[in-house]
XYZ file of C-alpha atoms in Angstrom:
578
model
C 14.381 13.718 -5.988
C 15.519 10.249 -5.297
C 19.516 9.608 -4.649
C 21.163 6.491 -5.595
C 24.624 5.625 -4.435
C 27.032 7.850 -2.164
C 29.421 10.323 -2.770
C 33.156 9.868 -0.823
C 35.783 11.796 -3.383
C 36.651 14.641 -5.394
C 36.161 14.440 -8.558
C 40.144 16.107 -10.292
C 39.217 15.513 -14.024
C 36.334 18.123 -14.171
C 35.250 20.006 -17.343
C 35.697 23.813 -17.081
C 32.820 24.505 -19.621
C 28.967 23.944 -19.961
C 28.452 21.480 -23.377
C 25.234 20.552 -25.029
C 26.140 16.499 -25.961
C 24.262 15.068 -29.230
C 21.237 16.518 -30.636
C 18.673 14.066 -29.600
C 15.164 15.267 -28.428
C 16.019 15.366 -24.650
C 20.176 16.821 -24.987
C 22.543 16.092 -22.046
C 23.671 19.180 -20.420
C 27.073 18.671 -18.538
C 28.430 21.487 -16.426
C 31.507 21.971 -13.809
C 30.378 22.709 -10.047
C 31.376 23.113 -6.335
C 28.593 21.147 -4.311
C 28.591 22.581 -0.940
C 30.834 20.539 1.528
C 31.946 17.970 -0.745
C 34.041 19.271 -3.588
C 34.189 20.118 -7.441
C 32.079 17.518 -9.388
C 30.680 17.135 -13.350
C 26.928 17.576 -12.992
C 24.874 15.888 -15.413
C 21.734 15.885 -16.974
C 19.959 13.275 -18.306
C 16.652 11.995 -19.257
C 16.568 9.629 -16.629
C 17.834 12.113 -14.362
C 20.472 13.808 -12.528
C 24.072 12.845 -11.761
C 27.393 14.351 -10.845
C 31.130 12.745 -10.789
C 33.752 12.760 -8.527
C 36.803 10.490 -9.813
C 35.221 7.307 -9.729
C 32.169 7.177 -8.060
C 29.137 8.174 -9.717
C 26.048 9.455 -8.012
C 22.495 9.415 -9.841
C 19.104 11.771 -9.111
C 16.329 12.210 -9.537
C 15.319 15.214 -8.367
C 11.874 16.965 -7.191
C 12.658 20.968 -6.765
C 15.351 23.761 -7.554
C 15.410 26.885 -6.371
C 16.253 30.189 -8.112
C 19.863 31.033 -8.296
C 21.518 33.213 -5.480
C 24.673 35.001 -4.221
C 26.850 33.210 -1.272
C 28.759 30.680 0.517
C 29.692 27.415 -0.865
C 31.614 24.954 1.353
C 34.689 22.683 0.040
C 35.995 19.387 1.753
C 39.445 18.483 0.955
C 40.839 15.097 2.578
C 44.227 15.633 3.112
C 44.678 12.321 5.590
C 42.734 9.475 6.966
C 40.775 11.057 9.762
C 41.537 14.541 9.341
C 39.041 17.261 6.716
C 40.043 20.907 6.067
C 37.438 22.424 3.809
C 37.116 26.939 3.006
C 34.322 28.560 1.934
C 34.279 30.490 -1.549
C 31.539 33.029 -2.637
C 29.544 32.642 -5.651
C 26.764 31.669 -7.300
C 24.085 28.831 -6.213
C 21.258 26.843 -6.221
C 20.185 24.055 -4.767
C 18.536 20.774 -5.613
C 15.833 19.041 -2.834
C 15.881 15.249 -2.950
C 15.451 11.975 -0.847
C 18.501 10.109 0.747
C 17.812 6.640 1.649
C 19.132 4.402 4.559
C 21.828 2.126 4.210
C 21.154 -0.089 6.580
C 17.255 -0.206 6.060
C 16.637 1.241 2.254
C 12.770 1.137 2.503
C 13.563 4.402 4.936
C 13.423 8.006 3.255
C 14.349 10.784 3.829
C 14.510 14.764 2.468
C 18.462 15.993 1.231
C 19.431 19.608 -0.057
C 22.205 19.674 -2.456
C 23.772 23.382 -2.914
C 25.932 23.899 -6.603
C 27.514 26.631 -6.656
C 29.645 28.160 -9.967
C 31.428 31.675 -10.413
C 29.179 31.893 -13.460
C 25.446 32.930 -13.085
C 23.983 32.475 -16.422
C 25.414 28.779 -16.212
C 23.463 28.516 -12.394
C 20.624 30.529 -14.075
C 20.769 28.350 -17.329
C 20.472 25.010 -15.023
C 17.567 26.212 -12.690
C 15.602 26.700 -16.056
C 16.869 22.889 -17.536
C 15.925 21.097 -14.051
C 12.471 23.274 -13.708
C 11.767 22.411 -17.422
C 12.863 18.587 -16.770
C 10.331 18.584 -13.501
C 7.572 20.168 -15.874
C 7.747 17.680 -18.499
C 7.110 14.694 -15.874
C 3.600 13.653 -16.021
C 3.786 10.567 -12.815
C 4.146 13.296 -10.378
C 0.774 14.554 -8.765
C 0.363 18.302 -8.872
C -3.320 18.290 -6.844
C -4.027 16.623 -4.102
C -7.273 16.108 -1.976
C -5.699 15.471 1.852
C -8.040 14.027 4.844
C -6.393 14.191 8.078
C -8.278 12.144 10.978
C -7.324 14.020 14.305
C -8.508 11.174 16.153
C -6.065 8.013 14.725
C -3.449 6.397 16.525
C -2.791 8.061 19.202
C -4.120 11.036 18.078
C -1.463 12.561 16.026
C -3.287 12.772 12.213
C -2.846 16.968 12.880
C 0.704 17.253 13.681
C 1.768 14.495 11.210
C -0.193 16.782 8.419
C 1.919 19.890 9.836
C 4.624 18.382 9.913
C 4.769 17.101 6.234
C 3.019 19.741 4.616
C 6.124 22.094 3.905
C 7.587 19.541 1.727
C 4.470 19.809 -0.584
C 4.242 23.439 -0.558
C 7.651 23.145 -1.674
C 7.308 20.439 -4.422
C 4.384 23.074 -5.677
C 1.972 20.287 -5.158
C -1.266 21.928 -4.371
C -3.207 20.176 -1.802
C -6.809 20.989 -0.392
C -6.735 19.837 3.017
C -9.906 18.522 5.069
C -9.346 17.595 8.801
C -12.677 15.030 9.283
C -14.836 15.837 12.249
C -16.611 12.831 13.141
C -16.529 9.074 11.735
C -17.829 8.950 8.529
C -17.241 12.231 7.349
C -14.617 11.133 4.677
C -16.846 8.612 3.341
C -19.544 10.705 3.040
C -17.324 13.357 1.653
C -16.540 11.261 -1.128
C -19.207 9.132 -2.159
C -21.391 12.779 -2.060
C -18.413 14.261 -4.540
C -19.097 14.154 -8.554
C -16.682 12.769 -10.297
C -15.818 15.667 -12.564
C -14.325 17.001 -8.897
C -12.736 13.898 -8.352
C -11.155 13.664 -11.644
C -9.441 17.343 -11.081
C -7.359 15.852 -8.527
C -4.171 13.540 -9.440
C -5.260 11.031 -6.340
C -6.381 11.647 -2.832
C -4.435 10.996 0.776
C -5.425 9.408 3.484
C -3.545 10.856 6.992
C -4.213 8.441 9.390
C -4.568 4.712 10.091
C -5.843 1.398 8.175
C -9.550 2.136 9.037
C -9.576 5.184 7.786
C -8.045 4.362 4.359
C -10.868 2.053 4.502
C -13.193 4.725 4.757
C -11.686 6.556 1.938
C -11.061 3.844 -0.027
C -15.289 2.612 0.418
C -16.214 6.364 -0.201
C -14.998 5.870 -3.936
C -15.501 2.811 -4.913
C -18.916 1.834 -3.275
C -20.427 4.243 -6.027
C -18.094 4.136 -8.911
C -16.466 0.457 -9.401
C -18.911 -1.885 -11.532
C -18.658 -5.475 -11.066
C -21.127 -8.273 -10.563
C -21.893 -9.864 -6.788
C -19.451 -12.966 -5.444
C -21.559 -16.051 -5.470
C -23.566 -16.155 -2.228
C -23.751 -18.668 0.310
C -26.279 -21.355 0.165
C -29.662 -21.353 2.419
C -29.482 -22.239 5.834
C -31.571 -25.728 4.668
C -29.827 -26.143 1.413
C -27.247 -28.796 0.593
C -26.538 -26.781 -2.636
C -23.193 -25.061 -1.389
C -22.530 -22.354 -2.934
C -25.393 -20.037 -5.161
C -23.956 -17.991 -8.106
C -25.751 -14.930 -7.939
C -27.056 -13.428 -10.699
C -24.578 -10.418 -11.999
C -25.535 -7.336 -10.436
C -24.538 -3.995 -10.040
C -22.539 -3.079 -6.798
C -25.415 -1.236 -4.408
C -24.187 1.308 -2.962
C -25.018 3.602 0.643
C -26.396 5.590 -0.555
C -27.277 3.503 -4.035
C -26.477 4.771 -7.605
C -27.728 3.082 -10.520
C -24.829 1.453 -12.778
C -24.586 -0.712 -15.745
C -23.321 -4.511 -15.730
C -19.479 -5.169 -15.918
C -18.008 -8.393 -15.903
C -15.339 -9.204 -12.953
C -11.995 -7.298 -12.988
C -9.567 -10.264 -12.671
C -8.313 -10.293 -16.248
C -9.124 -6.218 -16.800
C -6.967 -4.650 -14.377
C -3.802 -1.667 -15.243
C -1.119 -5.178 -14.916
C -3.375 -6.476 -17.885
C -2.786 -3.253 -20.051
C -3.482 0.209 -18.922
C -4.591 3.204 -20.366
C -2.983 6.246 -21.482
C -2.604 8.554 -18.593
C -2.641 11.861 -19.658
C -5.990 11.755 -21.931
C -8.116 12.603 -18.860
C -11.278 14.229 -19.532
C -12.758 16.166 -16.216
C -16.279 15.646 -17.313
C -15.604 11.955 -17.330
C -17.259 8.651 -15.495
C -14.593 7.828 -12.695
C -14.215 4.037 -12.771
C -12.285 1.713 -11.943
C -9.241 0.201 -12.168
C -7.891 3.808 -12.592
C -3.823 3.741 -13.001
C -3.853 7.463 -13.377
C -6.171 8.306 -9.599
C -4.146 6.925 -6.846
C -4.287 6.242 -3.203
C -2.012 7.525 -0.629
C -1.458 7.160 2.875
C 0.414 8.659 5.495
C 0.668 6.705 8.739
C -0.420 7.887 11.777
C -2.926 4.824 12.967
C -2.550 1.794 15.930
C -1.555 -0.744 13.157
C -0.581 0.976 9.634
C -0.573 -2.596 8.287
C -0.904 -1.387 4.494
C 1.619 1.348 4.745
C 4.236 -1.488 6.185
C 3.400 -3.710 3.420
C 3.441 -1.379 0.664
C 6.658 1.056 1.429
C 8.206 -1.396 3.688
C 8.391 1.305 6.697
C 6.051 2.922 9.043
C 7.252 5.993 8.669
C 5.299 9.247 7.887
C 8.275 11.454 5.657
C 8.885 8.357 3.735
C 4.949 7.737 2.470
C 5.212 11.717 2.166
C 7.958 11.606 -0.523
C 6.870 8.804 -2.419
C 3.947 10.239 -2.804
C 5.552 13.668 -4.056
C 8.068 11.847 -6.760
C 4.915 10.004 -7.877
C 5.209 6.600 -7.055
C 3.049 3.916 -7.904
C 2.256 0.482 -7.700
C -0.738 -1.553 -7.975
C -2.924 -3.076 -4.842
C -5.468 -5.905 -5.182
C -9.158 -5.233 -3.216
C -11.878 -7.640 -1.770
C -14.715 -6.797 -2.049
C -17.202 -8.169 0.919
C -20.892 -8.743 0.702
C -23.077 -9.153 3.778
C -26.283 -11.458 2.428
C -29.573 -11.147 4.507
C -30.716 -14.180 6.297
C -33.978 -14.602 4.587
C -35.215 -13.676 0.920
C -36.265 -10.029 2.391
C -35.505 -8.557 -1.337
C -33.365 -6.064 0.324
C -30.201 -5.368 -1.706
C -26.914 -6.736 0.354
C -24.507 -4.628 2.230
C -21.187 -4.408 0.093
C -17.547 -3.547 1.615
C -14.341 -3.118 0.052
C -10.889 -4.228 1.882
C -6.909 -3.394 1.225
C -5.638 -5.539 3.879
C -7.788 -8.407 6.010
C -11.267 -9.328 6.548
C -11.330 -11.835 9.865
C -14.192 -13.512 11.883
C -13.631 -15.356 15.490
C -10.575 -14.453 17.154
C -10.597 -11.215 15.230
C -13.919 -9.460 15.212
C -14.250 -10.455 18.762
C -10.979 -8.105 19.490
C -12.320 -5.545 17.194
C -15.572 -5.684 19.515
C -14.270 -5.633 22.565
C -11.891 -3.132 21.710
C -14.213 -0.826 21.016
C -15.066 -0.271 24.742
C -11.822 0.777 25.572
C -11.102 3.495 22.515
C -9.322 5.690 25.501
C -6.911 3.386 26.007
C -5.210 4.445 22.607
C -3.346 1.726 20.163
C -2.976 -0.436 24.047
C -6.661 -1.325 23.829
C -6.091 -3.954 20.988
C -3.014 -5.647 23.630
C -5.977 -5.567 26.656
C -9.048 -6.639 24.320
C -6.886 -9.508 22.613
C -5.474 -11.056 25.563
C -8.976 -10.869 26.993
C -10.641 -12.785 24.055
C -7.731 -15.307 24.414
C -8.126 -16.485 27.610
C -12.498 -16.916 26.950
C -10.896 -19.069 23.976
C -14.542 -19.194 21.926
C -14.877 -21.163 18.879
C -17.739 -20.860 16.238
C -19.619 -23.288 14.239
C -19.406 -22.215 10.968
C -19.205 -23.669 6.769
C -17.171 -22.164 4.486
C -16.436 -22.962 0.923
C -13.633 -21.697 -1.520
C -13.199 -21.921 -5.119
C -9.720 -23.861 -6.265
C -7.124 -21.933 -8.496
C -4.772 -23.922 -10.483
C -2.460 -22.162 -8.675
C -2.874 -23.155 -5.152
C -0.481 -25.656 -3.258
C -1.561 -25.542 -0.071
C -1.075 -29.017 1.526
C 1.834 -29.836 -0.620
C 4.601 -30.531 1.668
C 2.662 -29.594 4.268
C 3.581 -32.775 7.182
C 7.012 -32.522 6.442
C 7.282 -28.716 7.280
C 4.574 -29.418 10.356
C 7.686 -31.853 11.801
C 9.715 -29.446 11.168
C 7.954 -26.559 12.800
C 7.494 -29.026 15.705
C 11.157 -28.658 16.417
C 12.146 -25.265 15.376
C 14.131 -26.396 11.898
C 11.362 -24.799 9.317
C 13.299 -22.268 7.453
C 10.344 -21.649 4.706
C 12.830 -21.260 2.230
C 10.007 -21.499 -0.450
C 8.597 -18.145 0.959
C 8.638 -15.570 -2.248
C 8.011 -11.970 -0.308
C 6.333 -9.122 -2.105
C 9.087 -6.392 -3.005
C 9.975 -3.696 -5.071
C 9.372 -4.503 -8.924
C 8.094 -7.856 -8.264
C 7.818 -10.033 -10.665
C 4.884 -11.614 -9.776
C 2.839 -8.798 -9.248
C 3.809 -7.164 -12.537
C 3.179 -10.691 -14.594
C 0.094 -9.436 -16.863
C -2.879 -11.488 -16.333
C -3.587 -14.735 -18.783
C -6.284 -17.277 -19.637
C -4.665 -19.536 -17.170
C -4.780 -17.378 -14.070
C -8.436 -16.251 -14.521
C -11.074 -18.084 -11.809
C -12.437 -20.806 -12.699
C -16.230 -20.911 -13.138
C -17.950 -20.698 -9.871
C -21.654 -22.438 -11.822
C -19.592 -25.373 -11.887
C -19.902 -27.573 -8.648
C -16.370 -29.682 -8.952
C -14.844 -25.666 -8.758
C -15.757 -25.441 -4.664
C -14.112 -26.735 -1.981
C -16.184 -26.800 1.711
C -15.011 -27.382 4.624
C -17.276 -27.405 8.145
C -16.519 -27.240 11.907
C -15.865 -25.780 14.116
C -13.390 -22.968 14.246
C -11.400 -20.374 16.592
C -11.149 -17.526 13.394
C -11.447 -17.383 10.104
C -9.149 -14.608 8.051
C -9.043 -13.682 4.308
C -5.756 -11.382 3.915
C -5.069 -9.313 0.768
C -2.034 -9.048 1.645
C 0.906 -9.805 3.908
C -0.710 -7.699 6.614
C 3.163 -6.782 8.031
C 3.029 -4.684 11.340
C 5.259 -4.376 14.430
C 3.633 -7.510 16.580
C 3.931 -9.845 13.383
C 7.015 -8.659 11.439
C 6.142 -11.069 8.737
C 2.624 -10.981 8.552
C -0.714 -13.232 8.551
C 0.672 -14.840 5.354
C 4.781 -13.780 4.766
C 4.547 -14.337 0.594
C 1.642 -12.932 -0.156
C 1.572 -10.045 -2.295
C 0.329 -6.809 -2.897
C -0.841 -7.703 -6.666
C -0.969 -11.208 -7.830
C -5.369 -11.088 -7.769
C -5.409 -13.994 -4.742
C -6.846 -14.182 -1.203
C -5.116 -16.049 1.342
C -7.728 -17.727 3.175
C -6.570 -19.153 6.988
C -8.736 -20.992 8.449
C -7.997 -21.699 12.281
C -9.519 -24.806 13.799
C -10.884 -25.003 17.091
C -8.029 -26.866 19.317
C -6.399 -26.141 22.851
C -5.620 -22.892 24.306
C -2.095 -23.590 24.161
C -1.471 -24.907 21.008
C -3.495 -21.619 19.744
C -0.749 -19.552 22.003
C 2.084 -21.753 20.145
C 0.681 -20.634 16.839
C 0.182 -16.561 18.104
C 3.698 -16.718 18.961
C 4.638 -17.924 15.622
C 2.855 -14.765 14.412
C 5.044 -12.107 16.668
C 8.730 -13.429 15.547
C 10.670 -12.765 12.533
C 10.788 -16.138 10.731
C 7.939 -17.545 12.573
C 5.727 -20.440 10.843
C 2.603 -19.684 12.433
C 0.544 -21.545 9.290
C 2.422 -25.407 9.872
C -0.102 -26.879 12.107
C -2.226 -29.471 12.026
C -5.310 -26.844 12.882
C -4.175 -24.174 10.792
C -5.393 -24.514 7.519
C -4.651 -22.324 4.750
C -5.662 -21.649 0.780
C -5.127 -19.139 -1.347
C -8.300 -18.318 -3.905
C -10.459 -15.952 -5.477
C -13.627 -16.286 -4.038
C -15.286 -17.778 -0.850
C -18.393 -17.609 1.150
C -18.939 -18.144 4.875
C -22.046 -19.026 6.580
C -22.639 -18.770 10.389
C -24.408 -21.348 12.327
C -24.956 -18.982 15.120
C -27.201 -15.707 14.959
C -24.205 -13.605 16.038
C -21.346 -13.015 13.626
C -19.323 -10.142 13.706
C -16.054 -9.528 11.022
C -13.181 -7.312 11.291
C -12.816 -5.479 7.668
C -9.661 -3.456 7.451
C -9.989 -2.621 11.758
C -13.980 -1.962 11.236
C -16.779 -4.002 12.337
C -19.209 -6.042 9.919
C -21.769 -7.966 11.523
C -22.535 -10.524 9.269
C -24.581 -14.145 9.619
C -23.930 -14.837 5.801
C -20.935 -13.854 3.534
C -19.048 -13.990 0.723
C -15.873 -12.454 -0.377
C -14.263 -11.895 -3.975
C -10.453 -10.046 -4.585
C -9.796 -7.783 -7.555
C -7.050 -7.490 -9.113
C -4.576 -4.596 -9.089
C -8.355 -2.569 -8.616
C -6.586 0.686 -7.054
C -3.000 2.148 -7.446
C -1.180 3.579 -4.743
C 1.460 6.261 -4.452
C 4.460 3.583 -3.336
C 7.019 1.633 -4.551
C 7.087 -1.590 -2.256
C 9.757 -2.346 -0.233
C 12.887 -2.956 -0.691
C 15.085 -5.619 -0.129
């Protein structure tokens, strides 16, 4: 149930009887009650859900649960003066509706709220337990069977008490859920790319308890072996003055590799361009994707929880819990990486799929070094990052993008660099991803599709060398960088934000970190910092070592290209809110 507004009086003008209003196909049913420790109200009943009165204030629900009616105490609140309650306690009978009450001073933040109605009648208690239970059956968003991984080992190793902690609330929102606590890396992803898809398709989605890598896992488990698309263009040969090679459209290979048919790029054929119906599901089916009616969750309990941040607006385990019990959803664009071999071995390349950040340099060097000190807990990324700061190692590297119509990356771009310079840049042209944005509900048009990547004036390459090189999905929002690697971009508008960090002193790349870590911070105005948002871009090493950071695991990679899809997977969230 979700609650929207407050409640503060009584309500005096209150109807005495139960009334049936109109005789439309879903009737309002309007009722006199005591809710417990507030007062008599006029509950309501509507199609778009639940609401009760109290003089002037109105306060609207929708609700997940009832219970069955009982016999017993129901509280009332009377103010009688500023700063002073007196309230009594009255028999009779109840029931009570479960919902979600959100912050007021931070909205994004859920969490769980038991109203109790009570009414001297019980047929009328009895009559509305069967309405709301009816109502609740007749909702098709909401999932009713789950598939649950918990990874014991995330974070700081709380997946299994976050899962115990949570899973009362979907026992009672009689959402089934078939719970699998992994034992070893890997084991999700092999769990699911092993799993049919008539299985798959019994479920209503699948959630992931634990951090960004292991959504990852998930997340590559699925799709690796069930979403069709031709290759990105790869990168050229190492003697080649040819840029950039469309590849011939291929089949996604997957580990281990199932044979698919052709599909042409998802851009302009994702659920924002038109979606299908949800309910004509057949178990027996091809799983596929985009898929608006399989969705994604994930409850946080990692180092980072980047996408959960970005997506609910929180890190905060009961509020991913309840959106994903009321049924949320919202669409999430995916890159898909491809690893190219360094010679014409015919071997088939090594595909990846990301929901948050793909980084080279600065960033898979961290990711490596990291690795030695797993112990440590979420503090080994603080130890391995300041340690790869102070070597302060650049690459040589060539990288080339394909231009969007949409892009406006340098526009502007000296003025706001003086700016930065002297603290004034208020990036007031900074759109954020919210709640019902616009831009990430705009259906896709002929104008916003890529342009074609055969056609050499489409590329833009750049060559040096360079301190990192990132690719964000989205904002990539977490507690050291409140506003992200890239503050507007957002969760579904089908774009990449590619940053490209030049090599330059140690300080000035300290200058721009810091910009990172505070709330307002331009950390993409400088003169080394370049950044472009597209659709598609390959990468190509000068160097035999090359190691990436996909969604907090390591790809080691001499030759690259990425591509994003649009609104590919849906997700059990709303966004956050303002």
């Amino acid at each position: 149930m979700e609650r929207i507004g407050d409640f503060v009086t009584r309500d005096d003008d209150s109807q005495a009887n139960t009334q049936f209003i109109g005789a439309e196909e879903h009737p309002i049913l309007t009722s006199s009650f005591f809710l417990d420790h507030v007062g008599e109200v006029s509950l309501t009943l509507k199609p778009d859900g639940l609401s009760w009165k109290l003089m002037d204030s109105l306060c609207n629900v929708s609700f997940s649960r009832t219970t069955k009616t009982d016999w017993g105490l129901v509280h009332e609140t009377l103010l009688t003066n500023p700063g002073c309650l007196l309230g009594h306690a009255s028999e009779m009978y109840r029931f009570t509706v479960h919902g979600v009450d959100r912050s007021k001073s931070q909205p994004s933040l859920w969490a769980p709220i038991v109203y109790t109605f009570g009414h001297m009648d019980k047929p009328t208690c009895q009559m509305w337990v069967n309405r709301l239970n009816g109502f609740l059956s007749m909702e098709t968003h909401r999932p009713k069977n789950l598939l649950v991984y918990v990874n014991p080992g995330s974070g700081k190793g709380n997946g299994c008490r976050t899962w115990l902690s949570l899973a009362p609330i979907f026992s009672q929102a009689k959402v089934k859920t078939k719970v699998t606590v992994t034992e070893r890396a890997g084991h999700a992803f092999e769990a699911m790319a092993s799993m049919s898809d008539k299985e798959l398709n019994s479920y209503d989605g699948i959630v992931a308890v634990g951090g960004d890598g292991f959504f990852n896992e998930i997340l590559n488990g699925i799709l690796l072996s069930r979403h069709k698309a031709p290759y990105p263009p790869s990168p050229p040969d190492d003697e080649s003055e040819n840029d950039v090679l469309p590849h011939d459209p291929t089949v996604t290979i997957t580990e281990p590799s199932v044979s698919r048919e052709d599909e042409s790029p998802l851009l302009s054929g994702s659920p924002l361009g038109g979606s299908q119906p949800v309910n004509n599901i057949n178990e027996n089916s091809e799983m596929s994707f985009p898929n608006e009616r399989f969705r994604f969750g994930l409850i946080p309990s990692g180092s980072t929880d980047a996408i959960v941040i970005c997506t609910t607006g929180v890190r905060d385990s009961m509020t991913s819990a309840l959106q994903i019990i009321l049924g949320k959803r919202l669409c999430l664009d995916i890159a898909q990486v491809v690893r190219w071999e360094k010679s014409q071995s015919g071997k088939d390349p090594r595909v990846r799929y990301a929901a948050s950040f793909a980084g080279y340099g600065f960033y898979g060097d961290v990711i490596t070094e990291s690795e030695k000190y797993r112990w440590m807990g979420p503090k080994r990324y603080d130890y391995a990052g300041t340690k790869v700061f102070l070597r302060h190692r650049s690459y040589e590297a060539k990288v080339a993008y394909m231009k969007v119509e949409a892009e406006k990356t340098n526009a502007g771009a000296n003025a706001r660099r003086v700016k930065a310079f002297w603290g004034l840049s208020k990036e007031s042209e900074r759109v954020p991803c919210r709640a019902k944005c616009d831009i990430c509900n705009t259906p896709v048009t002929p104008q916003m599709e890529t342009r074609d990547p055969q056609k050499e004036s489409n590329w833009v390459r750049v060559k040096g060398r360079f301190l990192s090189i990132g690719a964000a999905v989205i904002s990539c929002r977490n507690e050291k960088a409140p506003d992200g690697l890239v503050a507007d971009a957002h969760l579904a508008d089908g774009f990449l934000h590619l940053i490209l960090i030049k090599d330059c002193p140690r300080a000035f790349y300290l200058w721009h970190l810091t910009q990172l870590a505070r709330k307002g911070g331009t950390p993409l105005n400088f003169d080394f910092v370049e950044h472009h948002k597209t659709t598609t871009f390959t990468f190509t090493s000068s160097g035999e070592e090359s190691v990436w950071n996909v969604d907090g695991e390591i790809l080691q990679a001499q030759k690259l290209s990425a591509q994003v899809f649009r609104g590919l997977i849906s997700l059990f969230a709303s966004g956050p809110e303002t």
